[in-house]
Tab-separated table of N, CA and C in Angstrom:
chain	number	residue	atom	x	y	z
A	1	MET	N	-4.055	15.166	-14.436
A	1	MET	CA	-2.795	14.445	-14.484
A	1	MET	C	-2.874	13.246	-13.549
A	2	ALA	N	-2.308	12.136	-13.917
A	2	ALA	CA	-2.310	10.919	-13.112
A	2	ALA	C	-1.637	11.157	-11.764
A	3	TYR	N	-1.967	10.299	-10.811
A	3	TYR	CA	-1.396	10.390	-9.471
A	3	TYR	C	-1.112	8.980	-8.977
A	4	LEU	N	-0.074	8.834	-8.167
A	4	LEU	CA	0.365	7.520	-7.702
A	4	LEU	C	0.509	7.511	-6.191
A	5	ASP	N	-0.048	6.510	-5.549
A	5	ASP	CA	0.216	6.247	-4.134
A	5	ASP	C	1.169	5.065	-4.067
A	6	ALA	N	2.168	5.170	-3.204
A	6	ALA	CA	3.125	4.080	-3.002
A	6	ALA	C	3.167	3.739	-1.520
A	7	PHE	N	3.247	2.451	-1.221
A	7	PHE	CA	3.273	1.948	0.146
A	7	PHE	C	4.375	0.911	0.289
A	8	VAL	N	5.065	0.915	1.401
A	8	VAL	CA	6.024	-0.131	1.738
A	8	VAL	C	5.574	-0.666	3.099
A	9	VAL	N	5.352	-1.980	3.173
A	9	VAL	CA	4.688	-2.579	4.327
A	9	VAL	C	5.464	-3.799	4.826
A	10	PRO	N	5.656	-3.932	6.155
A	10	PRO	CA	6.227	-5.164	6.693
A	10	PRO	C	5.092	-6.159	6.969
A	11	VAL	N	5.162	-7.321	6.344
A	11	VAL	CA	4.100	-8.313	6.504
A	11	VAL	C	4.701	-9.609	7.060
A	12	PRO	N	4.097	-10.176	8.112
A	12	PRO	CA	4.573	-11.481	8.571
A	12	PRO	C	4.532	-12.479	7.403
A	13	THR	N	5.644	-13.113	7.146
A	13	THR	CA	5.753	-14.001	5.990
A	13	THR	C	4.660	-15.067	5.990
A	14	GLY	N	4.317	-15.590	7.141
A	14	GLY	CA	3.277	-16.609	7.247
A	14	GLY	C	1.870	-16.098	7.008
A	15	ARG	N	1.725	-14.776	6.901
A	15	ARG	CA	0.400	-14.183	6.665
A	15	ARG	C	0.264	-13.646	5.236
A	16	ARG	N	1.094	-14.182	4.354
A	16	ARG	CA	1.061	-13.724	2.955
A	16	ARG	C	-0.345	-13.808	2.361
A	17	ASP	N	-0.983	-14.972	2.471
A	17	ASP	CA	-2.316	-15.142	1.893
A	17	ASP	C	-3.333	-14.206	2.546
A	18	ALA	N	-3.224	-14.016	3.860
A	18	ALA	CA	-4.135	-13.099	4.560
A	18	ALA	C	-3.923	-11.670	4.075
A	19	TYR	N	-2.663	-11.300	3.831
A	19	TYR	CA	-2.383	-9.948	3.350
A	19	TYR	C	-2.953	-9.743	1.942
A	20	ILE	N	-2.744	-10.708	1.078
A	20	ILE	CA	-3.273	-10.610	-0.285
A	20	ILE	C	-4.799	-10.513	-0.238
A	21	ALA	N	-5.426	-11.321	0.617
A	21	ALA	CA	-6.884	-11.270	0.758
A	21	ALA	C	-7.333	-9.906	1.282
A	22	HIS	N	-6.561	-9.331	2.193
A	22	HIS	CA	-6.870	-8.008	2.739
A	22	HIS	C	-6.870	-6.963	1.626
A	23	GLU	N	-5.825	-6.954	0.809
A	23	GLU	CA	-5.754	-5.984	-0.289
A	23	GLU	C	-6.872	-6.233	-1.301
A	24	ASP	N	-7.142	-7.492	-1.583
A	24	ASP	CA	-8.190	-7.851	-2.537
A	24	ASP	C	-9.558	-7.416	-2.018
A	25	LYS	N	-9.773	-7.539	-0.719
A	25	LYS	CA	-11.045	-7.143	-0.100
A	25	LYS	C	-11.293	-5.645	-0.256
A	26	TRP	N	-10.258	-4.825	-0.065
A	26	TRP	CA	-10.429	-3.377	-0.093
A	26	TRP	C	-10.383	-2.776	-1.496
A	27	TRP	N	-9.835	-3.493	-2.460
A	27	TRP	CA	-9.712	-2.946	-3.804
A	27	TRP	C	-11.050	-2.446	-4.374
A	28	PRO	N	-12.162	-3.188	-4.296
A	28	PRO	CA	-13.412	-2.686	-4.889
A	28	PRO	C	-13.846	-1.325	-4.328
A	29	ALA	N	-13.595	-1.079	-3.051
A	29	ALA	CA	-13.969	0.213	-2.460
A	29	ALA	C	-13.148	1.347	-3.064
A	30	PHE	N	-11.869	1.095	-3.307
A	30	PHE	CA	-11.028	2.120	-3.935
A	30	PHE	C	-11.395	2.283	-5.413
A	31	GLU	N	-11.612	1.166	-6.086
A	31	GLU	CA	-11.967	1.233	-7.506
A	31	GLU	C	-13.290	1.987	-7.695
A	32	LYS	N	-14.261	1.728	-6.841
A	32	LYS	CA	-15.558	2.414	-6.891
A	32	LYS	C	-15.400	3.927	-6.742
A	33	ARG	N	-14.363	4.331	-6.008
A	33	ARG	CA	-14.136	5.751	-5.756
A	33	ARG	C	-13.116	6.367	-6.718
A	34	GLY	N	-12.744	5.620	-7.770
A	34	GLY	CA	-11.949	6.211	-8.827
A	34	GLY	C	-10.545	5.681	-9.044
A	35	ALA	N	-10.062	4.784	-8.169
A	35	ALA	CA	-8.724	4.231	-8.379
A	35	ALA	C	-8.681	3.473	-9.706
A	36	LEU	N	-7.572	3.606	-10.418
A	36	LEU	CA	-7.432	2.976	-11.734
A	36	LEU	C	-6.769	1.612	-11.679
A	37	SER	N	-5.795	1.443	-10.784
A	37	SER	CA	-5.089	0.167	-10.708
A	37	SER	C	-4.448	0.009	-9.339
A	38	LEU	N	-4.178	-1.241	-9.011
A	38	LEU	CA	-3.477	-1.597	-7.778
A	38	LEU	C	-2.476	-2.685	-8.126
A	39	MET	N	-1.239	-2.528	-7.659
A	39	MET	CA	-0.239	-3.577	-7.793
A	39	MET	C	0.336	-3.833	-6.407
A	40	VAL	N	0.310	-5.093	-5.995
A	40	VAL	CA	0.900	-5.517	-4.731
A	40	VAL	C	2.042	-6.449	-5.080
A	41	ALA	N	3.252	-6.148	-4.602
A	41	ALA	CA	4.429	-6.933	-4.970
A	41	ALA	C	5.119	-7.450	-3.701
A	42	TRP	N	5.245	-8.770	-3.606
A	42	TRP	CA	5.856	-9.442	-2.470
A	42	TRP	C	7.376	-9.434	-2.631
A	43	GLY	N	8.096	-9.000	-1.603
A	43	GLY	CA	9.552	-8.929	-1.665
A	43	GLY	C	10.182	-10.260	-2.020
A	44	ASP	N	11.078	-10.250	-2.984
A	44	ASP	CA	11.717	-11.469	-3.461
A	44	ASP	C	13.238	-11.338	-3.451
A	45	ASP	N	13.740	-10.202	-3.857
A	45	ASP	CA	15.181	-9.954	-3.920
A	45	ASP	C	15.416	-8.561	-3.344
A	46	VAL	N	15.382	-8.467	-2.017
A	46	VAL	CA	15.431	-7.184	-1.319
A	46	VAL	C	16.686	-7.168	-0.434
A	47	PRO	N	17.807	-6.723	-0.985
A	47	PRO	CA	19.070	-6.791	-0.239
A	47	PRO	C	19.182	-5.721	0.846
A	48	ALA	N	19.975	-6.032	1.850
A	48	ALA	CA	20.330	-5.042	2.866
A	48	ALA	C	21.335	-4.081	2.251
A	49	GLY	N	21.163	-2.798	2.538
A	49	GLY	CA	22.086	-1.794	2.018
A	49	GLY	C	23.080	-1.351	3.073
A	50	LYS	N	24.056	-0.569	2.661
A	50	LYS	CA	25.051	-0.058	3.611
A	50	LYS	C	24.506	1.118	4.411
A	51	HIS	N	23.705	1.972	3.790
A	51	HIS	CA	23.230	3.176	4.456
A	51	HIS	C	21.724	3.178	4.696
A	52	THR	N	20.974	2.679	3.733
A	52	THR	CA	19.522	2.600	3.869
A	52	THR	C	19.017	1.511	2.929
A	53	ASP	N	17.817	1.037	3.183
A	53	ASP	CA	17.241	-0.012	2.353
A	53	ASP	C	15.764	-0.175	2.696
A	54	PHE	N	15.088	-1.004	1.932
A	54	PHE	CA	13.676	-1.280	2.195
A	54	PHE	C	13.489	-1.944	3.559
A	55	LEU	N	14.407	-2.800	3.951
A	55	LEU	CA	14.284	-3.527	5.218
A	55	LEU	C	14.235	-2.560	6.394
A	56	ARG	N	15.151	-1.616	6.409
A	56	ARG	CA	15.195	-0.640	7.502
A	56	ARG	C	14.060	0.379	7.402
A	57	SER	N	13.569	0.604	6.220
A	57	SER	CA	12.517	1.611	6.062
A	57	SER	C	11.266	1.260	6.862
A	58	VAL	N	11.033	-0.035	7.058
A	58	VAL	CA	9.867	-0.480	7.828
A	58	VAL	C	10.269	-1.221	9.100
A	59	ASP	N	11.556	-1.120	9.479
A	59	ASP	CA	12.062	-1.797	10.670
A	59	ASP	C	11.692	-3.279	10.632
A	60	LEU	N	12.030	-3.912	9.500
A	60	LEU	CA	11.654	-5.301	9.258
A	60	LEU	C	12.175	-6.215	10.355
A	61	ALA	N	11.309	-7.062	10.883
A	61	ALA	CA	11.670	-8.015	11.928
A	61	ALA	C	11.840	-9.410	11.314
A	62	GLU	N	12.485	-10.282	12.058
A	62	GLU	CA	12.646	-11.667	11.613
A	62	GLU	C	11.261	-12.269	11.365
A	63	GLY	N	11.136	-13.003	10.270
A	63	GLY	CA	9.863	-13.629	9.938
A	63	GLY	C	8.903	-12.716	9.185
A	64	GLU	N	9.409	-11.564	8.721
A	64	GLU	CA	8.578	-10.648	7.945
A	64	GLU	C	9.166	-10.472	6.547
A	65	THR	N	8.317	-10.045	5.632
A	65	THR	CA	8.711	-9.772	4.258
A	65	THR	C	8.282	-8.349	3.900
A	66	VAL	N	9.101	-7.670	3.130
A	66	VAL	CA	8.752	-6.330	2.655
A	66	VAL	C	7.813	-6.465	1.461
A	67	VAL	N	6.724	-5.703	1.497
A	67	VAL	CA	5.761	-5.666	0.407
A	67	VAL	C	5.678	-4.225	-0.090
A	68	VAL	N	5.650	-4.063	-1.412
A	68	VAL	CA	5.515	-2.748	-2.023
A	68	VAL	C	4.206	-2.734	-2.801
A	69	CYS	N	3.445	-1.662	-2.622
A	69	CYS	CA	2.159	-1.532	-3.318
A	69	CYS	C	2.106	-0.194	-4.040
A	70	PHE	N	1.456	-0.202	-5.178
A	70	PHE	CA	1.238	1.016	-5.949
A	70	PHE	C	-0.228	1.083	-6.337
A	71	MET	N	-0.845	2.231	-6.127
A	71	MET	CA	-2.215	2.458	-6.563
A	71	MET	C	-2.222	3.717	-7.424
A	72	THR	N	-2.839	3.611	-8.611
A	72	THR	CA	-2.885	4.766	-9.502
A	72	THR	C	-4.279	5.370	-9.504
A	73	TRP	N	-4.279	6.674	-9.712
A	73	TRP	CA	-5.504	7.481	-9.719
A	73	TRP	C	-5.487	8.366	-10.954
A	74	PRO	N	-6.653	8.821	-11.392
A	74	PRO	CA	-6.656	9.740	-12.538
A	74	PRO	C	-6.054	11.103	-12.176
A	75	ASP	N	-6.167	11.490	-10.889
A	75	ASP	CA	-5.622	12.762	-10.432
A	75	ASP	C	-5.642	12.794	-8.904
A	76	LYS	N	-4.981	13.784	-8.349
A	76	LYS	CA	-4.876	13.894	-6.891
A	76	LYS	C	-6.226	14.207	-6.243
A	77	ASP	N	-7.038	15.013	-6.889
A	77	ASP	CA	-8.343	15.351	-6.317
A	77	ASP	C	-9.215	14.113	-6.142
A	78	THR	N	-9.215	13.221	-7.135
A	78	THR	CA	-9.984	11.974	-7.028
A	78	THR	C	-9.456	11.142	-5.873
A	79	ARG	N	-8.156	11.044	-5.770
A	79	ARG	CA	-7.533	10.290	-4.675
A	79	ARG	C	-7.907	10.871	-3.315
A	80	ASN	N	-7.801	12.184	-3.170
A	80	ASN	CA	-8.119	12.814	-1.897
A	80	ASN	C	-9.587	12.616	-1.519
A	81	ALA	N	-10.485	12.751	-2.489
A	81	ALA	CA	-11.913	12.537	-2.232
A	81	ALA	C	-12.185	11.084	-1.841
A	82	ALA	N	-11.496	10.161	-2.484
A	82	ALA	CA	-11.676	8.742	-2.159
A	82	ALA	C	-11.237	8.444	-0.731
A	83	TYR	N	-10.082	8.955	-0.336
A	83	TYR	CA	-9.606	8.716	1.027
A	83	TYR	C	-10.538	9.342	2.056
A	84	LYS	N	-11.051	10.508	1.762
A	84	LYS	CA	-11.991	11.156	2.680
A	84	LYS	C	-13.250	10.307	2.818
A	85	ALA	N	-13.781	9.835	1.710
A	85	ALA	CA	-14.979	8.997	1.731
A	85	ALA	C	-14.716	7.691	2.480
A	86	MET	N	-13.533	7.105	2.280
A	86	MET	CA	-13.197	5.858	2.968
A	86	MET	C	-13.102	6.092	4.476
A	87	GLU	N	-12.497	7.193	4.895
A	87	GLU	CA	-12.389	7.496	6.323
A	87	GLU	C	-13.763	7.617	6.963
A	88	GLU	N	-14.716	8.169	6.246
A	88	GLU	CA	-16.068	8.344	6.771
A	88	GLU	C	-16.858	7.035	6.758
A	89	ALA	N	-16.552	6.143	5.824
A	89	ALA	CA	-17.340	4.922	5.654
A	89	ALA	C	-16.813	3.722	6.433
A	90	VAL	N	-15.517	3.672	6.682
A	90	VAL	CA	-14.911	2.483	7.293
A	90	VAL	C	-14.941	2.608	8.815
A	91	THR	N	-15.375	1.536	9.458
A	91	THR	CA	-15.432	1.523	10.917
A	91	THR	C	-14.107	1.021	11.493
A	92	PRO	N	-13.796	1.385	12.740
A	92	PRO	CA	-12.584	0.868	13.382
A	92	PRO	C	-12.568	-0.665	13.440
A	93	GLU	N	-13.726	-1.270	13.586
A	93	GLU	CA	-13.804	-2.737	13.623
A	93	GLU	C	-13.329	-3.357	12.307
A	94	GLU	N	-13.643	-2.694	11.196
A	94	GLU	CA	-13.232	-3.208	9.892
A	94	GLU	C	-11.716	-3.154	9.718
A	95	MET	N	-11.063	-2.251	10.424
A	95	MET	CA	-9.613	-2.089	10.300
A	95	MET	C	-8.851	-2.830	11.407
A	96	ALA	N	-9.570	-3.443	12.341
A	96	ALA	CA	-8.944	-4.023	13.529
A	96	ALA	C	-8.004	-5.188	13.228
A	97	ASP	N	-8.317	-6.006	12.260
A	97	ASP	CA	-7.523	-7.211	12.036
A	97	ASP	C	-6.667	-7.105	10.779
A	98	MET	N	-5.883	-6.044	10.685
A	98	MET	CA	-4.998	-5.909	9.535
A	98	MET	C	-3.858	-6.923	9.669
A	99	PRO	N	-3.502	-7.604	8.584
A	99	PRO	CA	-2.455	-8.638	8.646
A	99	PRO	C	-1.037	-8.077	8.538
A	100	PHE	N	-0.815	-6.882	9.055
A	100	PHE	CA	0.511	-6.262	9.059
A	100	PHE	C	0.517	-5.181	10.127
A	101	ASP	N	1.695	-4.682	10.464
A	101	ASP	CA	1.828	-3.623	11.456
A	101	ASP	C	1.759	-2.276	10.756
A	102	GLY	N	0.596	-1.657	10.781
A	102	GLY	CA	0.382	-0.400	10.082
A	102	GLY	C	1.237	0.747	10.605
A	103	LYS	N	1.724	0.637	11.834
A	103	LYS	CA	2.563	1.705	12.386
A	103	LYS	C	3.920	1.777	11.692
A	104	ARG	N	4.336	0.674	11.054
A	104	ARG	CA	5.633	0.660	10.375
A	104	ARG	C	5.507	0.786	8.866
A	105	MET	N	4.301	0.967	8.374
A	105	MET	CA	4.087	1.179	6.945
A	105	MET	C	4.567	2.589	6.588
A	106	ILE	N	5.211	2.715	5.439
A	106	ILE	CA	5.520	4.049	4.925
A	106	ILE	C	4.722	4.233	3.640
A	107	TYR	N	4.320	5.456	3.379
A	107	TYR	CA	3.485	5.700	2.208
A	107	TYR	C	3.591	7.156	1.793
A	108	GLY	N	3.143	7.412	0.589
A	108	GLY	CA	3.128	8.776	0.100
A	108	GLY	C	2.458	8.853	-1.251
A	109	GLY	N	2.084	10.065	-1.617
A	109	GLY	CA	1.495	10.336	-2.920
A	109	GLY	C	2.516	11.012	-3.819
A	110	PHE	N	2.499	10.653	-5.083
A	110	PHE	CA	3.524	11.109	-6.018
A	110	PHE	C	2.903	11.554	-7.343
A	111	VAL	N	3.483	12.582	-7.928
A	111	VAL	CA	3.121	13.041	-9.254
A	111	VAL	C	4.064	12.368	-10.249
A	112	PRO	N	3.545	11.551	-11.164
A	112	PRO	CA	4.421	10.939	-12.163
A	112	PRO	C	5.080	11.995	-13.030
A	113	VAL	N	6.363	11.813	-13.276
A	113	VAL	CA	7.098	12.730	-14.145
A	113	VAL	C	7.646	12.042	-15.398
A	114	LEU	N	7.672	10.717	-15.379
A	114	LEU	CA	8.092	9.946	-16.555
A	114	LEU	C	7.440	8.583	-16.458
A	115	VAL	N	6.715	8.194	-17.495
A	115	VAL	CA	6.056	6.890	-17.533
A	115	VAL	C	6.387	6.254	-18.869
A	116	LYS	N	6.884	5.025	-18.836
A	116	LYS	CA	7.221	4.286	-20.069
A	116	LYS	C	6.612	2.901	-19.978
A	117	GLY	N	6.121	2.381	-21.054
A	117	GLY	CA	5.614	1.016	-21.096
A	117	GLY	C	4.353	0.829	-20.256
A	118	ALA	N	3.997	-0.425	-20.070
A	118	ALA	CA	2.792	-0.794	-19.312
A	118	ALA	C	3.196	-1.415	-17.989
A	119	ALA	N	2.316	-1.295	-17.025
A	119	ALA	CA	2.591	-1.883	-15.701
A	119	ALA	C	2.407	-3.379	-15.728
């Protein structure tokens, strides 16, 4: 069964191109390990809510934009094996210059229950 990873990330607005390059750089490593697709979406119409919202979910600061990413996998086992392999292969130096604050990223894995149309 398909599996989905979702991420919500606060990215400095001025580092948009660096962030896109960062995701583009890492995509081949995930694809090689079985990922089927990656979608990175730059916040465009992200309103503040009364009780909760995307902005508060990542403690968005002035000069930052909310980014949402989705990565699809053929199944959870493939995803788990890929993450394990990436943890073993990637050095701390390779992760040192991330163009966002990873401590405020939220993420999770999801089992699709309804899929319509194409991404």
